[in-house]
Amino acid sequence: GDSVTQMEGPVTLSEEAFLTINCTYTATGYPSLFWYVQYPGEGLQLLLKATKADDKGSNKGFEATYRKETTSFHLEKGSVQVSDSAVYFCARGPQGGSEKLVFGKGTKLTVNP
Amino acid sequence: NAGVTQTPKFQVLKTGQSMTLQCAQDMNHEYMSWYRQDPGMGLRLIHYSVGAGITDQGEVPNGYNVSRSTTEDFPLRLLSAAPSQTSVYFCASRLTSGGSDEQFFGPGTRLTVL
């Protein structure tokens, strides 16, 4: 089917811990891949993106690599901060004649001091 | 650029009332869409539009109407509000022609139906 699957939350970490949020997708081609972040009470904003296979997107210490062989786009950060507490959404760009983005269900991250 | 704007930020309705959620963008984006966000459900697509005069249904269109008379505006109408429509609503837009696939979101409208 047409889907993006990301790890269920919530995820709770201590400050400076390593973060991984897994994301896998289905695609017939090579669409763009995105991670969006939603801070409490706000809309979604783009965190990073990758437009082709083996691209690495990065921003604010977060990274994700477009892996076509495993159809994955896992989000990582080496040392999380309290300010990273938010909901993270993985998304796949449009393809196959559809203009719609496909979102995962979101993973809530809480970072404790 | 103001980006994607939504009004109102908060709204309380009684069952059976109607209202329109406003969405506007000033980036000349062809594609606009409405989502609702409920706890544990992620984002669900309600309606979308690929250009002025063109709209289509998403996953959860029942109880909602849209129109796209201009490139800038994409209002969402609730004809007869129900408690099941209590949610946070997000409008989003992006280019579809020759450019980034990045989708831009508005700040959201928090709707409560009593």
mmCIF file of C-alpha atoms in Angstrom:
data_model
loop_
_atom_site.group_PDB
_atom_site.id
_atom_site.type_symbol
_atom_site.label_atom_id
_atom_site.label_comp_id
_atom_site.label_asym_id
_atom_site.label_seq_id
_atom_site.Cartn_x
_atom_site.Cartn_y
_atom_site.Cartn_z
ATOM 1 C CA GLY A 1 0.000 0.000 0.000
ATOM 2 C CA ASP A 2 0.803 3.662 0.161
ATOM 3 C CA SER A 3 2.287 4.240 3.584
ATOM 4 C CA VAL A 4 4.874 5.669 5.900
ATOM 5 C CA THR A 5 5.518 3.734 9.094
ATOM 6 C CA GLN A 6 7.378 5.238 11.993
ATOM 7 C CA MET A 7 8.131 3.881 15.411
ATOM 8 C CA GLU A 8 5.431 4.183 17.991
ATOM 9 C CA GLY A 9 5.989 6.545 20.832
ATOM 10 C CA PRO A 10 6.141 8.064 23.188
ATOM 11 C CA VAL A 11 9.900 8.176 23.518
ATOM 12 C CA THR A 12 11.416 9.538 26.729
ATOM 13 C CA LEU A 13 15.115 10.291 26.973
ATOM 14 C CA SER A 14 17.478 12.074 29.284
ATOM 15 C CA GLU A 15 19.323 15.137 28.082
ATOM 16 C CA GLU A 16 22.434 14.312 25.992
ATOM 17 C CA ALA A 17 21.133 10.827 25.113
ATOM 18 C CA PHE A 18 21.279 9.470 21.554
ATOM 19 C CA LEU A 19 18.045 9.553 19.594
ATOM 20 C CA THR A 20 16.837 7.303 16.789
ATOM 21 C CA ILE A 21 13.319 7.401 15.399
ATOM 22 C CA ASN A 22 12.768 4.758 12.740
ATOM 23 C CA CYS A 23 10.838 5.446 9.559
ATOM 24 C CA THR A 24 10.140 3.188 6.597
ATOM 25 C CA TYR A 25 8.095 3.955 3.519
ATOM 26 C CA THR A 26 6.545 2.349 0.475
ATOM 27 C CA ALA A 27 7.237 3.848 -2.941
ATOM 28 C CA THR A 28 7.276 2.844 -6.579
ATOM 29 C CA GLY A 29 9.963 5.373 -7.442
ATOM 30 C CA TYR A 30 12.247 7.719 -5.543
ATOM 31 C CA PRO A 31 10.141 10.443 -3.997
ATOM 32 C CA SER A 32 11.513 13.097 -1.667
ATOM 33 C CA LEU A 33 11.508 12.207 2.031
ATOM 34 C CA PHE A 34 10.954 14.594 4.915
ATOM 35 C CA TRP A 35 11.038 14.896 8.666
ATOM 36 C CA TYR A 36 8.712 17.479 10.155
ATOM 37 C CA VAL A 37 8.686 18.634 13.779
ATOM 38 C CA GLN A 38 5.737 19.939 15.764
ATOM 39 C CA TYR A 39 6.493 21.825 18.968
ATOM 40 C CA PRO A 40 3.702 22.047 21.570
ATOM 41 C CA GLY A 41 0.834 24.248 20.438
ATOM 42 C CA GLU A 42 2.314 24.908 17.007
ATOM 43 C CA GLY A 43 1.966 23.739 13.434
ATOM 44 C CA LEU A 44 4.369 21.414 11.674
ATOM 45 C CA GLN A 45 7.618 22.772 10.338
ATOM 46 C CA LEU A 46 10.161 21.140 8.103
ATOM 47 C CA LEU A 47 13.134 19.770 10.011
ATOM 48 C CA LEU A 48 15.088 18.204 7.147
ATOM 49 C CA LYS A 49 14.640 16.533 3.796
ATOM 50 C CA ALA A 50 16.375 14.359 1.223
ATOM 51 C CA THR A 51 15.469 14.361 -2.450
ATOM 52 C CA LYS A 52 17.310 11.316 -3.784
ATOM 53 C CA ALA A 53 18.817 8.019 -2.742
ATOM 54 C CA ASP A 54 21.857 8.213 -0.433
ATOM 55 C CA ASP A 55 21.223 11.909 0.279
ATOM 56 C CA LYS A 56 21.656 12.932 3.891
ATOM 57 C CA GLY A 57 19.412 15.649 5.247
ATOM 58 C CA SER A 58 20.589 17.530 8.312
ATOM 59 C CA ASN A 59 19.474 20.419 10.492
ATOM 60 C CA LYS A 60 19.862 21.465 14.147
ATOM 61 C CA GLY A 61 22.033 18.413 14.852
ATOM 62 C CA PHE A 62 19.455 15.989 13.415
ATOM 63 C CA GLU A 63 20.328 13.750 10.469
ATOM 64 C CA ALA A 64 18.534 11.260 8.250
ATOM 65 C CA THR A 65 19.829 9.315 5.247
ATOM 66 C CA TYR A 66 17.677 8.245 2.297
ATOM 67 C CA ARG A 67 18.207 4.477 2.054
ATOM 68 C CA LYS A 68 16.486 3.018 -1.000
ATOM 69 C CA GLU A 69 17.714 -0.524 -0.384
ATOM 70 C CA THR A 70 15.935 -0.644 2.969
ATOM 71 C CA THR A 71 13.268 1.985 2.096
ATOM 72 C CA SER A 72 14.136 3.801 5.295
ATOM 73 C CA PHE A 73 14.744 7.356 6.469
ATOM 74 C CA HIS A 74 15.604 7.065 10.153
ATOM 75 C CA LEU A 75 16.022 10.243 12.182
ATOM 76 C CA GLU A 76 19.062 10.499 14.480
ATOM 77 C CA LYS A 77 20.599 12.996 16.846
ATOM 78 C CA GLY A 78 23.715 12.394 18.867
ATOM 79 C CA SER A 79 22.820 14.435 21.939
ATOM 80 C CA VAL A 80 19.265 15.581 22.552
ATOM 81 C CA GLN A 81 18.270 18.657 24.514
ATOM 82 C CA VAL A 82 15.154 19.475 26.508
ATOM 83 C CA SER A 83 14.209 21.898 23.731
ATOM 84 C CA ASP A 84 13.969 18.948 21.287
ATOM 85 C CA SER A 85 10.828 17.749 23.057
ATOM 86 C CA ALA A 86 8.210 17.672 20.282
ATOM 87 C CA VAL A 87 6.307 15.372 17.945
ATOM 88 C CA TYR A 88 8.263 14.192 14.900
ATOM 89 C CA PHE A 89 6.600 13.182 11.633
ATOM 90 C CA CYS A 90 8.193 11.281 8.788
ATOM 91 C CA ALA A 91 6.692 11.986 5.356
ATOM 92 C CA ARG A 92 7.046 10.792 1.797
ATOM 93 C CA GLY A 93 6.739 13.192 -1.103
ATOM 94 C CA PRO A 94 4.244 12.916 -3.944
ATOM 95 C CA GLN A 95 4.574 10.259 -6.607
ATOM 96 C CA GLY A 96 2.640 8.274 -9.173
ATOM 97 C CA GLY A 97 0.507 11.156 -10.373
ATOM 98 C CA SER A 98 -0.711 12.025 -6.880
ATOM 99 C CA GLU A 99 0.236 15.381 -5.411
ATOM 100 C CA LYS A 100 -0.361 14.253 -1.842
ATOM 101 C CA LEU A 101 2.317 13.864 0.797
ATOM 102 C CA VAL A 102 1.978 10.748 2.940
ATOM 103 C CA PHE A 103 2.691 11.173 6.654
ATOM 104 C CA GLY A 104 3.536 8.736 9.396
ATOM 105 C CA LYS A 105 1.500 8.876 12.594
ATOM 106 C CA GLY A 106 4.106 10.875 14.500
ATOM 107 C CA THR A 107 6.402 10.052 17.404
ATOM 108 C CA LYS A 108 6.261 12.094 20.577
ATOM 109 C CA LEU A 109 9.672 12.764 22.126
ATOM 110 C CA THR A 110 10.118 14.009 25.664
ATOM 111 C CA VAL A 111 13.593 14.935 26.847
ATOM 112 C CA ASN A 112 14.101 15.261 30.596
ATOM 113 C CA PRO A 113 16.845 17.369 32.176
ATOM 114 C CA ASN B 1 5.898 36.616 3.195
ATOM 115 C CA ALA B 2 3.310 35.742 5.824
ATOM 116 C CA GLY B 3 3.411 32.098 4.695
ATOM 117 C CA VAL B 4 0.268 30.105 5.515
ATOM 118 C CA THR B 5 -2.198 31.862 7.771
ATOM 119 C CA GLN B 6 -5.258 30.401 9.471
ATOM 120 C CA THR B 7 -8.137 32.014 11.317
ATOM 121 C CA PRO B 8 -9.479 31.671 13.909
ATOM 122 C CA LYS B 9 -6.920 30.120 16.270
ATOM 123 C CA PHE B 10 -9.618 28.796 18.592
ATOM 124 C CA GLN B 11 -13.324 28.187 18.114
ATOM 125 C CA VAL B 12 -16.105 26.650 20.168
ATOM 126 C CA LEU B 13 -19.287 25.572 18.403
ATOM 127 C CA LYS B 14 -22.504 23.924 19.437
ATOM 128 C CA THR B 15 -23.671 20.792 17.675
ATOM 129 C CA GLY B 16 -25.433 21.682 14.450
ATOM 130 C CA GLN B 17 -23.806 25.083 13.964
ATOM 131 C CA SER B 18 -21.917 25.875 10.802
ATOM 132 C CA MET B 19 -18.688 27.737 10.358
ATOM 133 C CA THR B 20 -15.806 28.354 7.977
ATOM 134 C CA LEU B 21 -12.159 27.936 8.816
ATOM 135 C CA GLN B 22 -10.066 30.337 6.791
ATOM 136 C CA CYS B 23 -6.724 29.554 5.166
ATOM 137 C CA ALA B 24 -4.595 31.800 2.996
ATOM 138 C CA GLN B 25 -1.085 31.638 1.558
ATOM 139 C CA ASP B 26 0.959 34.314 -0.177
ATOM 140 C CA MET B 27 3.569 32.069 -1.814
ATOM 141 C CA ASN B 28 1.661 31.431 -5.057
ATOM 142 C CA HIS B 29 1.459 27.726 -4.236
ATOM 143 C CA GLU B 30 -0.747 25.624 -6.478
ATOM 144 C CA TYR B 31 -1.393 22.857 -3.958
ATOM 145 C CA MET B 32 -3.349 23.460 -0.748
ATOM 146 C CA SER B 33 -4.748 20.976 1.696
ATOM 147 C CA TRP B 34 -6.585 20.583 4.985
ATOM 148 C CA TYR B 35 -5.706 18.061 7.703
ATOM 149 C CA ARG B 36 -7.148 17.235 11.038
ATOM 150 C CA GLN B 37 -4.998 16.066 13.910
ATOM 151 C CA ASP B 38 -6.430 13.926 16.680
ATOM 152 C CA PRO B 39 -4.529 12.269 19.559
ATOM 153 C CA GLY B 40 -2.932 9.017 18.438
ATOM 154 C CA MET B 41 -4.209 9.424 14.857
ATOM 155 C CA GLY B 42 -1.522 11.567 13.324
ATOM 156 C CA LEU B 43 -2.558 13.814 10.444
ATOM 157 C CA ARG B 44 -5.530 12.864 8.314
ATOM 158 C CA LEU B 45 -6.163 14.538 4.987
ATOM 159 C CA ILE B 46 -9.643 16.042 4.640
ATOM 160 C CA HIS B 47 -9.631 17.800 1.247
ATOM 161 C CA TYR B 48 -7.030 19.129 -1.116
ATOM 162 C CA SER B 49 -6.727 21.310 -4.196
ATOM 163 C CA VAL B 50 -4.144 21.353 -6.997
ATOM 164 C CA GLY B 51 -5.202 24.753 -8.264
ATOM 165 C CA ALA B 52 -7.956 27.341 -8.445
ATOM 166 C CA GLY B 53 -11.263 25.719 -9.334
ATOM 167 C CA ILE B 54 -10.051 22.174 -8.572
ATOM 168 C CA THR B 55 -10.719 20.313 -5.335
ATOM 169 C CA ASP B 56 -10.704 16.665 -4.330
ATOM 170 C CA GLN B 57 -11.444 14.506 -1.316
ATOM 171 C CA GLY B 58 -8.866 13.120 1.062
ATOM 172 C CA GLU B 59 -9.222 10.334 3.629
ATOM 173 C CA VAL B 60 -11.902 11.885 5.841
ATOM 174 C CA PRO B 61 -14.032 14.313 3.761
ATOM 175 C CA ASN B 62 -17.457 13.652 5.277
ATOM 176 C CA GLY B 63 -18.997 16.664 6.992
ATOM 177 C CA TYR B 64 -16.633 19.131 5.314
ATOM 178 C CA ASN B 65 -16.797 21.214 2.135
ATOM 179 C CA VAL B 66 -14.105 23.215 0.394
ATOM 180 C CA SER B 67 -13.802 25.574 -2.540
ATOM 181 C CA ARG B 68 -10.825 27.181 -4.277
ATOM 182 C CA SER B 69 -11.890 30.314 -6.103
ATOM 183 C CA THR B 70 -8.430 31.911 -5.904
ATOM 184 C CA THR B 71 -4.877 30.612 -5.693
ATOM 185 C CA GLU B 72 -4.438 32.255 -2.282
ATOM 186 C CA ASP B 73 -7.479 31.058 -0.330
ATOM 187 C CA PHE B 74 -8.777 27.622 0.599
ATOM 188 C CA PRO B 75 -11.601 27.813 3.172
ATOM 189 C CA LEU B 76 -12.940 24.735 4.954
ATOM 190 C CA ARG B 77 -16.649 24.685 5.767
ATOM 191 C CA LEU B 78 -18.356 22.656 8.443
ATOM 192 C CA LEU B 79 -22.014 22.540 7.444
ATOM 193 C CA SER B 80 -23.448 21.064 10.651
ATOM 194 C CA ALA B 81 -20.853 20.607 13.357
ATOM 195 C CA ALA B 82 -20.713 17.381 15.345
ATOM 196 C CA PRO B 83 -18.701 16.520 18.486
ATOM 197 C CA SER B 84 -16.650 14.081 16.360
ATOM 198 C CA GLN B 85 -15.267 17.111 14.528
ATOM 199 C CA THR B 86 -13.546 18.372 17.670
ATOM 200 C CA SER B 87 -9.942 18.458 16.548
ATOM 201 C CA VAL B 88 -7.021 20.640 15.569
ATOM 202 C CA TYR B 89 -7.159 21.630 11.906
ATOM 203 C CA PHE B 90 -4.101 22.461 9.825
ATOM 204 C CA CYS B 91 -3.937 24.018 6.412
ATOM 205 C CA ALA B 92 -0.868 23.428 4.252
ATOM 206 C CA SER B 93 0.417 24.480 0.852
ATOM 207 C CA ARG B 94 3.274 23.800 -1.549
ATOM 208 C CA LEU B 95 4.444 24.246 -5.094
ATOM 209 C CA THR B 96 3.671 21.511 -7.582
ATOM 210 C CA SER B 97 5.625 22.878 -10.517
ATOM 211 C CA GLY B 98 9.401 22.769 -10.734
ATOM 212 C CA GLY B 99 10.553 23.246 -7.222
ATOM 213 C CA SER B 100 10.832 21.841 -3.771
ATOM 214 C CA ASP B 101 8.250 19.348 -2.550
ATOM 215 C CA GLU B 102 8.355 21.014 0.864
ATOM 216 C CA GLN B 103 4.913 21.543 2.341
ATOM 217 C CA PHE B 104 4.298 24.588 4.527
ATOM 218 C CA PHE B 105 1.812 24.437 7.385
ATOM 219 C CA GLY B 106 -0.321 27.039 9.076
ATOM 220 C CA PRO B 107 -0.401 27.411 12.880
ATOM 221 C CA GLY B 108 -3.664 25.507 13.245
ATOM 222 C CA THR B 109 -7.223 26.076 14.420
ATOM 223 C CA ARG B 110 -8.341 24.327 17.598
ATOM 224 C CA LEU B 111 -12.040 23.521 17.267
ATOM 225 C CA THR B 112 -14.290 22.254 20.033
ATOM 226 C CA VAL B 113 -17.831 21.123 19.262
ATOM 227 C CA LEU B 114 -20.097 20.812 22.297
#
